[in-house]
Short mmCIF file of C-alpha atoms in Angstrom, two decimals:
data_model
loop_
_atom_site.label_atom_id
_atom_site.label_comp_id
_atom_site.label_asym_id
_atom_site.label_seq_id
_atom_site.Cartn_x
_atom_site.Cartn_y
_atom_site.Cartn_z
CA UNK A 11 -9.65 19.54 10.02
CA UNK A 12 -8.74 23.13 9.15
CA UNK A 13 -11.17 25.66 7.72
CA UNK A 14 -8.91 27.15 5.29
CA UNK A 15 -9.50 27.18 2.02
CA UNK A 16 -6.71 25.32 1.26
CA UNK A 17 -7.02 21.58 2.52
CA UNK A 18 -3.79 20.76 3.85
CA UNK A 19 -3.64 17.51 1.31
CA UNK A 20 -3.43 19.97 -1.57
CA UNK A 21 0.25 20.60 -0.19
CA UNK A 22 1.48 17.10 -0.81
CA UNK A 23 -0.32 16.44 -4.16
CA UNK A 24 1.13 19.95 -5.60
CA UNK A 25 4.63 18.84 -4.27
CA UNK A 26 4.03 15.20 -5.77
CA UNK A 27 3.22 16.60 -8.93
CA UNK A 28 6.64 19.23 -8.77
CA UNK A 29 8.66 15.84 -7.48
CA UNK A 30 7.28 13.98 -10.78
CA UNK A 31 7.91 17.26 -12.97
CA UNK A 32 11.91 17.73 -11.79
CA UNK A 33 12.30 13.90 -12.28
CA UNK A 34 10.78 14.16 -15.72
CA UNK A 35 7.88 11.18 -14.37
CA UNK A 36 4.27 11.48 -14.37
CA UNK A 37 2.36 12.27 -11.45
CA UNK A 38 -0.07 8.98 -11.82
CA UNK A 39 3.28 6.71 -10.84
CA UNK A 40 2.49 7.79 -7.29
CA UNK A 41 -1.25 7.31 -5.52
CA UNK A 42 -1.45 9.25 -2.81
CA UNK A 43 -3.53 6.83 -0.03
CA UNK A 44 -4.84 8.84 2.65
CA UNK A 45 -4.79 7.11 5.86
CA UNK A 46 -8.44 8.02 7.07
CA UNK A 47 -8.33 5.19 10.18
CA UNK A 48 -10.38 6.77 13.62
CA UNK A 49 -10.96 10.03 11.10
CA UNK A 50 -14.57 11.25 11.33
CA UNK A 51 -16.88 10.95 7.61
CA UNK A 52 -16.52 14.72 7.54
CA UNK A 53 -12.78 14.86 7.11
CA UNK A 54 -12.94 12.30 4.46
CA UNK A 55 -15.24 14.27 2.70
CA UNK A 56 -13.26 17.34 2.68
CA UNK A 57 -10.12 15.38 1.68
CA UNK A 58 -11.99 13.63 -0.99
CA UNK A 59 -13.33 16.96 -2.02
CA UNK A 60 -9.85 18.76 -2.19
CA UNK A 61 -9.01 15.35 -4.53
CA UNK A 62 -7.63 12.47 -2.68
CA UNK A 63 -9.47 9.43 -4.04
CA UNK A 64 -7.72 6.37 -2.08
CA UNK A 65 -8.56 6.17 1.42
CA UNK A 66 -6.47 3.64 3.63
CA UNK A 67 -8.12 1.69 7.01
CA UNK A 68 -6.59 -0.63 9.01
CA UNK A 69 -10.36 -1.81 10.71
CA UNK A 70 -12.71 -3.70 9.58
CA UNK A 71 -15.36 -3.21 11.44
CA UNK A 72 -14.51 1.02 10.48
CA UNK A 73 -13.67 0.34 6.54
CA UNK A 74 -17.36 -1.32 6.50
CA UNK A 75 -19.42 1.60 7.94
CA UNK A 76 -17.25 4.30 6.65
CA UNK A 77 -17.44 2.19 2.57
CA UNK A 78 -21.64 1.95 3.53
CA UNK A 79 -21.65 5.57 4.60
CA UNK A 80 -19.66 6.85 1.40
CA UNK A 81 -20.91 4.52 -1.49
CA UNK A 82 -22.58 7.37 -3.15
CA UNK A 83 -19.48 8.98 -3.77
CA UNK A 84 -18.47 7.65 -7.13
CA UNK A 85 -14.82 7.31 -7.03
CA UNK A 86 -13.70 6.23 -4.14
CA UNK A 87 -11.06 3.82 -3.41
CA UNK A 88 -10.64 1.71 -0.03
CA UNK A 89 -7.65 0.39 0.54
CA UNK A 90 -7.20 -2.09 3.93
CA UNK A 91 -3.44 -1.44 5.28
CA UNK A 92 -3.87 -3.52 8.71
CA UNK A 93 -2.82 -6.84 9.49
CA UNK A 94 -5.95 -9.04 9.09
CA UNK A 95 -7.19 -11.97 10.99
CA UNK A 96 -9.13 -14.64 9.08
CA UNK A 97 -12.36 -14.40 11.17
CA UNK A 98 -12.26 -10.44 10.06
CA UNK A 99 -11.34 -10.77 6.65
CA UNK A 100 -14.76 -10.48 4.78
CA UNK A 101 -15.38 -7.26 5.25
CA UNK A 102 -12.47 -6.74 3.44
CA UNK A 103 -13.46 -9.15 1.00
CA UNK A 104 -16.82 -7.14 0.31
CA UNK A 105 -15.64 -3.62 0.85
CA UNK A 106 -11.63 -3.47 0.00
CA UNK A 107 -10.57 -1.83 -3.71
CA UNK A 108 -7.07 -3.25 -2.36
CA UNK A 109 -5.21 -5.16 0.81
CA UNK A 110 -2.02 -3.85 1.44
CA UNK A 111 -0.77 -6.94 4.10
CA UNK A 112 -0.54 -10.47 3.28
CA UNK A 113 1.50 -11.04 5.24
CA UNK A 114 0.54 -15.33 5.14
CA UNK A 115 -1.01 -17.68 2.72
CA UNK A 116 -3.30 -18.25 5.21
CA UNK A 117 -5.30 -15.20 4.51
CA UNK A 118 -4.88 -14.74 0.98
CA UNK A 119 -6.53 -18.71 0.61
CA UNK A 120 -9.45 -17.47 3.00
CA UNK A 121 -9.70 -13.74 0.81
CA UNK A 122 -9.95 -15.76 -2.33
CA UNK A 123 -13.00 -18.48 -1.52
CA UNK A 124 -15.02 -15.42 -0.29
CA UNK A 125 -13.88 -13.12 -2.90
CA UNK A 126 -15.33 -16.36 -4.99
CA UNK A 127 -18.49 -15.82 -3.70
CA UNK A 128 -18.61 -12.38 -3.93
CA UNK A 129 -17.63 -12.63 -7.48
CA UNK A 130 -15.07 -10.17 -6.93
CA UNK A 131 -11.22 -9.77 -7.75
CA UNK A 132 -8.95 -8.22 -5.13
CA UNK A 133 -5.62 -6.42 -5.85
CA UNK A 134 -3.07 -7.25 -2.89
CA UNK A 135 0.43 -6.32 -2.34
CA UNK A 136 2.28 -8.88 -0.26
CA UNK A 137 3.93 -7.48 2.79
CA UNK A 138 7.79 -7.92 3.36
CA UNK A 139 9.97 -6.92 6.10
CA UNK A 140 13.32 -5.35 4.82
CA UNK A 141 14.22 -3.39 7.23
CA UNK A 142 14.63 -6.14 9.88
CA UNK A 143 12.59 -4.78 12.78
CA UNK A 144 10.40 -6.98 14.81
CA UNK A 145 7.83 -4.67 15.48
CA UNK A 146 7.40 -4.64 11.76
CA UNK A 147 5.04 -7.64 9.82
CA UNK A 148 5.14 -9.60 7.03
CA UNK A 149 7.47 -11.94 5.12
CA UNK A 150 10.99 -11.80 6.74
CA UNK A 151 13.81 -10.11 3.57
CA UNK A 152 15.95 -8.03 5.46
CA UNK A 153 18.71 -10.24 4.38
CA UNK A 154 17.01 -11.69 1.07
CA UNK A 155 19.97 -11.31 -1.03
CA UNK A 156 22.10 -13.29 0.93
CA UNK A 157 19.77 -15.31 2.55
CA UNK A 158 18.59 -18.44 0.61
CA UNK A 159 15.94 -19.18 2.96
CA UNK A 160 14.26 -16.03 2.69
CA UNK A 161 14.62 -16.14 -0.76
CA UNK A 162 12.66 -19.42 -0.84
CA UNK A 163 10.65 -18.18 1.32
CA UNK A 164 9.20 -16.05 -0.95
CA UNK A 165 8.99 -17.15 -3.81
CA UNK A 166 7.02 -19.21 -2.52
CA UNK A 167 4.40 -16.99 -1.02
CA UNK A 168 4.39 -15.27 -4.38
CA UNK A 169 3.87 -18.02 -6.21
CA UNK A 170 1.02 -19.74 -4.26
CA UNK A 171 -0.70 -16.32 -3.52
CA UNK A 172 -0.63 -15.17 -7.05
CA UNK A 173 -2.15 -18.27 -8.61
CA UNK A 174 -5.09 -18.01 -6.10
CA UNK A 175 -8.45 -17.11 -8.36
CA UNK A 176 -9.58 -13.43 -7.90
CA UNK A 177 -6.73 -12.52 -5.95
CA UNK A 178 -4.31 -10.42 -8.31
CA UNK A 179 -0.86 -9.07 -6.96
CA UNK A 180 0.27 -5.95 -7.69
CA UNK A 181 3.67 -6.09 -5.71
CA UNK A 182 4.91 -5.70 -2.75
CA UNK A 183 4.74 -3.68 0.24
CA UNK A 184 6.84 -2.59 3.07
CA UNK A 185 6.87 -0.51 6.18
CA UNK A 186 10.17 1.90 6.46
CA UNK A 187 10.83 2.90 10.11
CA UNK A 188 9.27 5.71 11.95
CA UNK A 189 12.03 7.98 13.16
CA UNK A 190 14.44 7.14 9.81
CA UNK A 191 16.34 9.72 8.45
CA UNK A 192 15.37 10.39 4.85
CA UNK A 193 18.64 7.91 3.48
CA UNK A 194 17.44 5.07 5.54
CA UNK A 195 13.82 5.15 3.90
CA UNK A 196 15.75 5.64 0.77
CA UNK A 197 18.13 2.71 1.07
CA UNK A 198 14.64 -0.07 2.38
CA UNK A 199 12.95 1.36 -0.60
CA UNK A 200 15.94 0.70 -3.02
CA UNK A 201 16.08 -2.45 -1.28
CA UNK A 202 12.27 -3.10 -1.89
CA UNK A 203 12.88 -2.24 -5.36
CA UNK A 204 15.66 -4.80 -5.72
CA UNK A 205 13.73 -7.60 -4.18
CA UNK A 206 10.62 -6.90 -6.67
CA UNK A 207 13.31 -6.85 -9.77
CA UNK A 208 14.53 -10.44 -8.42
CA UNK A 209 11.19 -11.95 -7.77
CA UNK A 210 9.65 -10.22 -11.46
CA UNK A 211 12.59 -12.03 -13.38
CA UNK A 212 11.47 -15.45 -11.63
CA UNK A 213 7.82 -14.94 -12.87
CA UNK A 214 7.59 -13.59 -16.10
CA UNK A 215 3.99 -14.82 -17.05
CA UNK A 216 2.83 -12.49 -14.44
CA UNK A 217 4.12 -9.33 -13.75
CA UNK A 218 3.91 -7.76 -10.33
CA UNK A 219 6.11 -4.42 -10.41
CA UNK A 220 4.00 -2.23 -8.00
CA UNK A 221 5.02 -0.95 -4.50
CA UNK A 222 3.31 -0.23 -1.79
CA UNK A 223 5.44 2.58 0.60
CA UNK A 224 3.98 2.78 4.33
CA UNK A 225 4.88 6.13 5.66
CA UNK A 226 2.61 7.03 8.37
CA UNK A 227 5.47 8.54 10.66
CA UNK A 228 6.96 10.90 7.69
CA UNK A 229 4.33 13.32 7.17
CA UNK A 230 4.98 15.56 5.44
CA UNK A 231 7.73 13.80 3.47
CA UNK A 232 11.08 15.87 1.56
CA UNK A 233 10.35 16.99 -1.36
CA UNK A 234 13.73 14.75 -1.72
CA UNK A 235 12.26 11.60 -0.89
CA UNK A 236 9.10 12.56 -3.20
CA UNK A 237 11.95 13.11 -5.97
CA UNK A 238 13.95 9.41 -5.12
CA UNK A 239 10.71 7.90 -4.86
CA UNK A 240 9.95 8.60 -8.81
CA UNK A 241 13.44 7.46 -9.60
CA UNK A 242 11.98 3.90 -8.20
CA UNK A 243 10.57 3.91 -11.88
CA UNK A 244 7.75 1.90 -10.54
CA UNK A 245 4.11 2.81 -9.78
CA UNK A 246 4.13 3.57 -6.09
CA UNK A 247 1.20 3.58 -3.10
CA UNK A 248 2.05 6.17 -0.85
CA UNK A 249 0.25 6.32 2.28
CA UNK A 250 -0.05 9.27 4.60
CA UNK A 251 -2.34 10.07 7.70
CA UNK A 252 -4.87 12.93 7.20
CA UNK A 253 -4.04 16.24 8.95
#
């Protein structure tokens, strides 16, 4: 982590709040998750103290020490962006402010009974796949709109996961590829957009509007992207890995 004054995480959240000015949007439509995964308790700290409050880990067994390690600092929020297996998934249960991947009922049935017992609620986005990749997880919508299958597909997943007790969705998430040029993220993202739009209409006693953005391999992102982003007109997780 650099000794500067100036914590490198200061950049992006003065260029976020420039994006949100020239698009005439508020700053608070975009939380800025840090991606703190193998970083060391120190770093955190210093990003926490140059004001990054959502933290993003994609281990359990590293979200549990790193949540027991930092519980006395008021604020913070953990947010769980790894696939999960069931056998892991109470420590994110206990320790998770939010879970980025469902990417199966499976695991969002097992999160709820120990959420239960924890007496905790647990907001999740459910993972899709739009840009088609198979490296990539999640429920398969590359081709949702013309793809009745997919589009069943779901709609169903949203409909069981969301009437699961203390499991609340906030939208969706997707991963945009790596190496993309800027109008490829732009065009999954419009895409992701669309899909939310379609699935929102179908379940209007429960709104689920929020996206989740992974963008680990576009650090630091255009100040154009920042800019489209905000013209989502949604609320929007951004996550980025700490420099």
């Amino acid at each position: 982590m650099e000794s500067n004054n100036v914590h490198p995480v200061q950049n992006i959240l003065g260029r976020i709040n420039e994006a949100a000015k020239r698009g005439d949007r508020s700053a608070t439509n975009i939380t800025l998750v840090a991606v703190s995964k193998t970083r060391p308790i120190e770093d955190i700290v210093a990003a926490y103290e140059a004001g990054v409050r959502h933290f993003g880990e994609n281990r359990t067994k590293e979200l549990a020490e790193k949540a027991a390690a930092l519980s006395h600092l008021p604020d913070i929020q953990w947010h769980f962006i790894g696939n999960l297996q069931t056998r892991q998934s109470e420590a994110v249960a206990e320790h998770a402010n939010c879970f980025h991947a469902v990417d199966r009922i499976k695991i969002a049935e097992k999160l709820s009974t120990q959420l239960q017992k924890l007496d905790r609620t647990l907001p999740v986005f459910i993972e899709v796949n739009i840009s088609g990749e198979e490296s990539k997880g999640g429920f398969e919508c590359a081709d949702w709109e013309n793809n009745q299958e997919q589009r069943d597909t779901i709609s169903h997943a949203m409909r069981s996961i969301a009437a699961l007790p203390n499991i609340l969705v906030r939208g969706l998430m997707t991963m945009a590829p790596w190496t993309a040029p800027e109008a490829t993220v732009r065009d999954i993202f419009s895409r992701l957009r669309r899909l939310s739009e379609w699935l929102n209409s179908h379940f209007s006693e429960r709104q689920a509007t929020e996206l989740s953005m992974g963008m680990s391999g576009k650090d630091p992102v255009g100040d154009g992207l920042l800019l489209s982003f905000f013209n989502l007109q949604r609320n929007i997780h951004l996550y980025l890995l700490i420099k």
